[in-house]
Amino acid sequence: MHKINLVTRDGHAIAFDAEARESLLDAAARENAFLPSACREGGCGACRVTLASGEVRLDSYSTAALSDVDRASGDILLCRAHAQGDLDLRAPFDKSAIGFAPVPQRRARIVEISAAGSGAKRLLLRLDDDPMLGSAAEFLPGQFMELSIPETAITRAYSLANAPNWDGTLEFLIRQHPQGAFSSYLADRAKIGDALALRGPQGSFTLDDASPAARWFVAGGTGVAPMLSMLRRMAELGDDHDCRLFFGVNTQEELFALDAIDALNQALPRLQATICVWKAGPRWSGFSGTPVAALSQALTASLERPDIYLCGPPALVQAATAAARAAGLAHERIFSENFSPS
Amino acid sequence: MFCYQCEQTFRSTEGDGCGGGKGMCGKDAATADLQDVLLHVCEGIGQYLHRARALGATDAAADRFVLYAFFTTLTNVNFDAGKFVQLIQQAAQIRDRAKALYEQAARTAGKTPEALSGAAVFAPAKDMNGLLAQAGEAAVKKDANLLGEDVVGLRSLVLYGLKGVCAYAHHAEVLGEERDAIHAAVEHALDLLASDPKEIGPLLDEALALGHANFAAMEALDAANTGAFGTPVPTKVRMTPVKGKAILVSGHDLKDLHAILEATKDKGINVYTHGEVLPAHSYPKLKAFPHLAGNYGGAWQDQQKEFAEFPGPIVMTSNCLIEPQTRYRGRLFTAGPVGWAGVRHIENGDFSQVVQAAQALPGFAADAPEESITIGFGRDAVLGVADKVIDAVRSGAIRHFFLVGGCDGAAPGRNYYTDFAEHAPQDTVVLTLGCGKYRFNRHDFGTIGGAEDGLPRLLDMGQCNDAYSAIVVASKLAEAFGVGVNELPLSLIVSWFEQKAAAVLLTLLALGVRNVRLGPTLPAFLTPALVDVLVEKFGIQPIGDAKADIEASLARAA
């Protein structure tokens, strides 16, 4: 039995024992510490932490979830890691991202389905009243819910795009994949009033409230969802951190959530939003290029040392991380969530 | 960072005080440093207001800002570094206004305005990094090497006592009761602190002057609470929940509680008090709300467990707040001077979001078995039966009064207060106030003489500021017996944690009350030499073994 000591971003220590044959994630769960995770198969990166000391054996994983660069920096995946001795771990998430009770199972009904640009849909759900949990939508901005497709055992994880609220409203931005199971359900079968089973909130991609640094958010496509949640919450609290949003899509037709971003510009005087279109047509007057390119330019032009929040396809997250590191930002101040197609 | 203002401050053989990345209370180094800077700018405000007042010019809004600003720096109140950056900018603007007021008043009086130095001219940076770089100028111990720990400790006693005065005065002010004498005393203390005082004598005098000012602040708060909500009466309070939606109100602020009661009228939501809000149930205009359902939980240090288990929103109206845990952070609201980064703050008395939250959260599924205690023995209630009390003392039915109260806390040694109260002999009365009461208020103390309608042996006099009530009762009893307060069969066993308690202690000393037993530890900012002064002048004693201390108290009075 090995002793594992994990220190969270906000300085709390969680200790648990682990045997070599079980993953660190399972070991912690056995002691009722439910560390952030999603796929639990080495594919998404939600359970990434840094190994500060000690040795682990890693089962096979996807480099989309854990890049070679991050592995070389000492990062591991909790769902893949097996302790070979006592370990010290450093987590990029706060204690608030750890559950000390099993993840809640909820039911919610579809309230609205609408187009979000040409390649995505906006899904609005309302939670059913639960006698134990009530009807409020309680979660940390940046977290996700696992949605089950009705009459199947198929689940998909989507980030919440709205801020926590008392109405029980949950907003998701869902990219349409031609063969995607949830995409097909939304396109072909979903109706207002359908009941969905949900598991959540889950996830460790949350704001570091205690950090005084500026916050720069970099998002590709529906990766903007958790950023919207974070920015909407900041607006609600009258937060006055300097903040920038770099939001990119491939083509102008794919643009969405512009009204929401406009509203945030009004509500957060210190927000600078840069909308990026990669393959811009002649009528595009915003930034032409990827959000990573916009980020690099901004880092070069500014003396700021912001906290960086990244969300989108793995390639975007990796490229943005590299750009941030190249500009001298510390590994511990870069927080990210990968969106893998599923 | 360096702070040693609370009873829970870090103690070690190398020295006392919190000086790392975070205090024992949870405030981070940046917040601690910014609080020092805010207090420093406020001293500058005081330098000008003190001189302006001498020329007949005052700025009530500036005085009110100082009270609020000081309150945000009490232990367990505001942990939001970003908020302090804003408050410092505001303080600097108010200081400019106070300067203009003073200079105008001087010129009108045909005098040349003094060119002040120190805090009066300190130019705070506009951003957090800049302010943190300046924090050394405002540090508590900045002159320790030059002046020694005794002077620094005494300056700290003045500063921390001033915090308590400001907090009570702020509570009174929000209910419309202000006293010029308090503002004058605050300005005087700020000016003294800004003058880099080096002598023990003037600092000790200032500490006692603040004790008098705190008496006035507690009187003002008493007038504010009774003026707004009526005279407290003995009241039975349910200590377990009933079925239904629920809101929990903690802190000290009765005005916020009243606003929440109004906002939840006829909505099927029950309101529960927590911690120091328990005495609210004794005020006629608050207990008149049928949905003020009871009290939930105990003293402030249990909140992380109690708030997590409470199935509704929680409003923290003043101290003590400690790090909100995930399970309830999203349904916690702060009000008044309280703040935590990422926690919703209610600025304007509009509690409608709290109502919404209560409706969306589950509430209690069933009635818990009923348990109650009786509270509300304010001075009117006690003096209302003064004849019975006096007769009981004369006949020996009451041998002694113990006032066991003050702040509670988590330290293991605080079970002393449970032991003390529960071992107090049957022919003694235990008066209590503050959240120290939770160490023994569920215990059945019975009555003097044992008859059901006899005088209850435990008299809960209210919140910590109701020390005012206790002092008035003691004075009236002393008058009735023709003795001084120190000759009464009365022992004060005071527990402290933060700066309101420090101010109450100064009040007791200023009024000449001797032999106060102070615990669970003595303040870290009182050096051995300063403790000697307090022991010599006032007979202050530490706590020891509860039973032995009971015997010693009875023997001293005999």
Tab-separated table of C-alpha atoms in Angstrom, chain A residues 18-232:
chain	number	residue	atom	x	y	z
A	18	ALA	CA	-3.234	3.242	-3.248
A	19	GLU	CA	-2.191	-0.230	-4.249
A	20	ALA	CA	-0.098	-0.678	-7.370
A	21	ARG	CA	-2.792	-2.687	-9.134
A	22	GLU	CA	-5.485	0.035	-9.014
A	23	SER	CA	-5.481	3.406	-10.742
A	24	LEU	CA	-4.970	6.442	-8.530
A	25	LEU	CA	-8.461	7.561	-9.517
A	26	ASP	CA	-10.003	4.331	-8.257
A	27	ALA	CA	-7.880	4.364	-5.117
A	28	ALA	CA	-9.079	7.856	-4.185
A	29	ALA	CA	-12.691	6.950	-4.958
A	30	ARG	CA	-12.392	3.953	-2.663
A	31	GLU	CA	-11.758	6.451	0.143
A	32	ASN	CA	-14.650	8.656	-0.986
A	33	ALA	CA	-12.479	11.305	-2.623
A	34	PHE	CA	-13.929	11.609	-6.126
A	35	LEU	CA	-11.204	13.336	-8.107
A	36	PRO	CA	-12.102	15.056	-11.396
A	37	SER	CA	-12.460	12.681	-14.336
A	38	ALA	CA	-14.593	12.104	-17.400
A	39	CYS	CA	-13.735	9.297	-19.816
A	40	ARG	CA	-11.661	7.299	-17.335
A	41	GLU	CA	-9.894	5.755	-20.322
A	42	GLY	CA	-6.925	8.028	-20.894
A	43	GLY	CA	-8.691	9.894	-23.680
A	44	CYS	CA	-9.817	13.250	-22.377
A	45	GLY	CA	-7.269	14.678	-19.967
A	46	ALA	CA	-9.809	15.686	-17.298
A	47	CYS	CA	-7.869	13.834	-14.601
A	48	ARG	CA	-4.437	15.322	-15.406
A	49	VAL	CA	-2.220	16.234	-12.417
A	50	THR	CA	1.513	16.812	-11.937
A	51	LEU	CA	3.703	14.214	-10.286
A	52	ALA	CA	5.954	16.181	-7.936
A	53	SER	CA	7.768	13.163	-6.518
A	54	GLY	CA	7.597	9.366	-6.699
A	55	GLU	CA	7.195	6.868	-9.523
A	56	VAL	CA	4.114	5.708	-11.418
A	57	ARG	CA	3.392	3.246	-14.193
A	58	LEU	CA	1.006	4.623	-16.818
A	59	ASP	CA	-1.396	2.466	-18.809
A	60	SER	CA	-1.754	3.457	-22.436
A	61	TYR	CA	-3.349	6.813	-23.095
A	62	SER	CA	-4.036	9.209	-25.906
A	63	THR	CA	-1.531	12.011	-26.521
A	64	ALA	CA	-4.592	14.193	-27.086
A	65	ALA	CA	-5.212	13.774	-23.379
A	66	LEU	CA	-1.589	13.974	-22.269
A	67	SER	CA	0.897	15.430	-24.714
A	68	ASP	CA	4.543	14.370	-24.751
A	69	VAL	CA	5.503	17.896	-23.711
A	70	ASP	CA	3.239	17.739	-20.649
A	71	ARG	CA	4.404	14.223	-19.814
A	72	ALA	CA	7.964	15.500	-19.889
A	73	SER	CA	6.942	18.291	-17.500
A	74	GLY	CA	5.828	15.632	-15.025
A	75	ASP	CA	2.108	15.412	-15.783
A	76	ILE	CA	0.218	12.149	-15.453
A	77	LEU	CA	-3.386	10.963	-15.823
A	78	LEU	CA	-4.970	9.698	-12.596
A	79	CYS	CA	-7.120	7.156	-14.455
A	80	ARG	CA	-4.046	5.588	-16.054
A	81	ALA	CA	-1.522	5.918	-13.228
A	82	HIS	CA	-0.506	3.154	-10.856
A	83	ALA	CA	1.659	4.043	-7.864
A	84	GLN	CA	5.049	2.341	-7.665
A	85	GLY	CA	5.786	3.957	-4.304
A	86	ASP	CA	4.645	6.902	-2.191
A	87	LEU	CA	3.686	9.899	-4.345
A	88	ASP	CA	3.363	13.680	-4.086
A	89	LEU	CA	0.912	15.094	-6.594
A	90	ARG	CA	0.085	18.706	-7.497
A	91	ALA	CA	-3.351	19.329	-8.969
A	92	PRO	CA	-4.311	22.179	-11.291
A	93	PHE	CA	-7.754	22.249	-9.698
A	94	ASP	CA	-9.103	23.578	-6.403
A	95	LYS	CA	-10.445	21.408	-3.599
A	96	SER	CA	-13.898	22.511	-4.742
A	97	ALA	CA	-13.525	20.321	-7.851
A	98	ILE	CA	-13.222	17.194	-5.716
A	99	GLY	CA	-16.411	15.441	-4.752
A	100	PHE	CA	-16.647	13.852	-1.362
A	101	ALA	CA	-19.904	12.153	-2.199
A	102	PRO	CA	-20.812	10.282	-5.377
A	103	VAL	CA	-21.773	12.452	-8.358
A	104	PRO	CA	-25.480	13.408	-8.244
A	105	GLN	CA	-27.867	11.709	-10.704
A	106	ARG	CA	-30.536	14.128	-11.906
A	107	ARG	CA	-33.358	14.368	-14.434
A	108	ALA	CA	-34.018	17.369	-16.646
A	109	ARG	CA	-36.388	18.283	-19.475
A	110	ILE	CA	-35.627	19.904	-22.823
A	111	VAL	CA	-36.855	23.486	-22.891
A	112	GLU	CA	-35.289	24.692	-26.147
A	113	ILE	CA	-33.166	23.469	-29.080
A	114	SER	CA	-31.838	26.102	-31.478
A	115	ALA	CA	-29.072	26.530	-34.008
A	116	ALA	CA	-25.751	27.956	-32.826
A	117	GLY	CA	-24.098	28.971	-36.083
A	118	SER	CA	-23.980	26.489	-38.905
A	119	GLY	CA	-22.189	23.717	-37.055
A	120	ALA	CA	-23.604	23.593	-33.567
A	121	LYS	CA	-26.795	23.579	-31.529
A	122	ARG	CA	-27.796	25.298	-28.304
A	123	LEU	CA	-29.652	23.015	-25.899
A	124	LEU	CA	-31.526	24.389	-22.908
A	125	LEU	CA	-32.672	22.022	-20.145
A	126	ARG	CA	-34.509	22.582	-16.887
A	127	LEU	CA	-33.810	20.327	-13.910
A	128	ASP	CA	-36.687	18.423	-12.355
A	129	ASP	CA	-37.266	19.140	-8.691
A	130	ASP	CA	-35.476	16.542	-6.597
A	131	PRO	CA	-36.657	15.985	-3.014
A	132	MET	CA	-33.074	15.658	-1.752
A	133	LEU	CA	-31.355	18.225	-3.969
A	134	GLY	CA	-34.058	20.748	-4.857
A	135	SER	CA	-34.342	22.350	-8.265
A	136	ALA	CA	-31.428	24.787	-8.339
A	137	ALA	CA	-28.693	24.466	-10.978
A	138	GLU	CA	-25.702	24.339	-8.644
A	139	PHE	CA	-22.301	23.868	-10.254
A	140	LEU	CA	-18.946	25.609	-10.584
A	141	PRO	CA	-18.511	27.577	-13.824
A	142	GLY	CA	-16.405	25.441	-16.143
A	143	GLN	CA	-17.868	22.120	-15.025
A	144	PHE	CA	-19.741	19.679	-17.270
A	145	MET	CA	-22.677	17.276	-17.082
A	146	GLU	CA	-22.911	13.799	-18.551
A	147	LEU	CA	-26.135	13.595	-20.563
A	148	SER	CA	-27.726	10.250	-21.403
A	149	ILE	CA	-29.438	9.788	-24.758
A	150	PRO	CA	-33.002	8.678	-23.912
A	151	GLU	CA	-33.663	4.973	-24.238
A	152	THR	CA	-29.988	4.198	-24.591
A	153	ALA	CA	-27.032	3.630	-22.328
A	154	ILE	CA	-25.008	6.158	-24.315
A	155	THR	CA	-23.725	9.202	-22.450
A	156	ARG	CA	-21.876	12.272	-23.612
A	157	ALA	CA	-20.193	14.983	-21.544
A	158	TYR	CA	-20.938	18.647	-22.339
A	159	SER	CA	-19.749	21.783	-20.575
A	160	LEU	CA	-22.323	24.091	-19.034
A	161	ALA	CA	-22.453	27.433	-20.857
A	162	ASN	CA	-24.624	29.364	-18.414
A	163	ALA	CA	-23.847	30.498	-14.881
A	164	PRO	CA	-25.122	28.628	-11.787
A	165	ASN	CA	-28.721	29.708	-11.113
A	166	TRP	CA	-31.790	29.089	-8.999
A	167	ASP	CA	-34.137	28.433	-11.943
A	168	GLY	CA	-32.599	25.033	-12.617
A	169	THR	CA	-31.612	26.013	-16.171
A	170	LEU	CA	-28.739	24.216	-17.867
A	171	GLU	CA	-27.378	25.505	-21.183
A	172	PHE	CA	-25.156	23.480	-23.492
A	173	LEU	CA	-23.502	24.265	-26.848
A	174	ILE	CA	-23.203	21.036	-28.798
A	175	ARG	CA	-21.120	20.651	-31.933
A	176	GLN	CA	-22.916	18.726	-34.666
A	177	HIS	CA	-20.939	15.672	-35.774
A	178	PRO	CA	-22.327	13.878	-38.857
A	179	GLN	CA	-22.147	10.452	-37.203
A	180	GLY	CA	-22.311	11.607	-33.620
A	181	ALA	CA	-24.777	9.735	-31.411
A	182	PHE	CA	-25.935	12.774	-29.433
A	183	SER	CA	-25.822	14.956	-32.561
A	184	SER	CA	-28.163	12.498	-34.318
A	185	TYR	CA	-30.509	12.452	-31.335
A	186	LEU	CA	-30.654	16.256	-31.334
A	187	ALA	CA	-31.074	16.538	-35.102
A	188	ASP	CA	-33.605	13.742	-35.619
A	189	ARG	CA	-35.463	12.796	-32.476
A	190	ALA	CA	-35.186	15.328	-29.669
A	191	LYS	CA	-38.382	17.212	-28.740
A	192	ILE	CA	-39.268	19.923	-26.259
A	193	GLY	CA	-40.297	18.186	-23.059
A	194	ASP	CA	-38.076	15.123	-23.504
A	195	ALA	CA	-36.651	13.910	-20.199
A	196	LEU	CA	-32.925	13.261	-20.018
A	197	ALA	CA	-30.941	11.588	-17.266
A	198	LEU	CA	-27.904	13.600	-16.170
A	199	ARG	CA	-24.882	12.873	-14.042
A	200	GLY	CA	-23.105	15.859	-12.606
A	201	PRO	CA	-21.843	18.445	-12.106
A	202	GLN	CA	-18.348	17.111	-12.697
A	203	GLY	CA	-15.031	18.463	-13.792
A	204	SER	CA	-12.015	20.342	-12.555
A	205	PHE	CA	-11.760	23.092	-15.169
A	206	THR	CA	-12.794	25.937	-12.854
A	207	LEU	CA	-11.787	29.533	-12.132
A	208	ASP	CA	-9.040	30.132	-9.616
A	209	ASP	CA	-11.059	32.701	-7.631
A	210	ALA	CA	-8.168	33.506	-5.325
A	211	SER	CA	-5.745	34.494	-8.100
A	212	PRO	CA	-5.369	38.250	-8.608
A	213	ALA	CA	-3.932	37.774	-12.121
A	214	ALA	CA	-5.755	38.776	-15.287
A	215	ARG	CA	-7.738	35.977	-16.940
A	216	TRP	CA	-7.264	35.203	-20.629
A	217	PHE	CA	-9.705	32.685	-22.112
A	218	VAL	CA	-8.877	30.887	-25.376
A	219	ALA	CA	-11.633	28.812	-26.981
A	220	GLY	CA	-12.181	26.928	-30.203
A	221	GLY	CA	-15.724	26.250	-31.362
A	222	THR	CA	-17.999	24.889	-28.645
A	223	GLY	CA	-15.002	25.091	-26.301
A	224	VAL	CA	-16.339	28.585	-25.638
A	225	ALA	CA	-19.110	27.075	-23.484
A	226	PRO	CA	-17.182	26.844	-20.189
A	227	MET	CA	-15.727	30.321	-20.846
A	228	LEU	CA	-19.228	31.746	-21.196
A	229	SER	CA	-20.143	30.141	-17.892
A	230	MET	CA	-17.094	31.640	-16.186
A	231	LEU	CA	-17.545	35.098	-17.720
A	232	ARG	CA	-21.272	35.166	-16.973
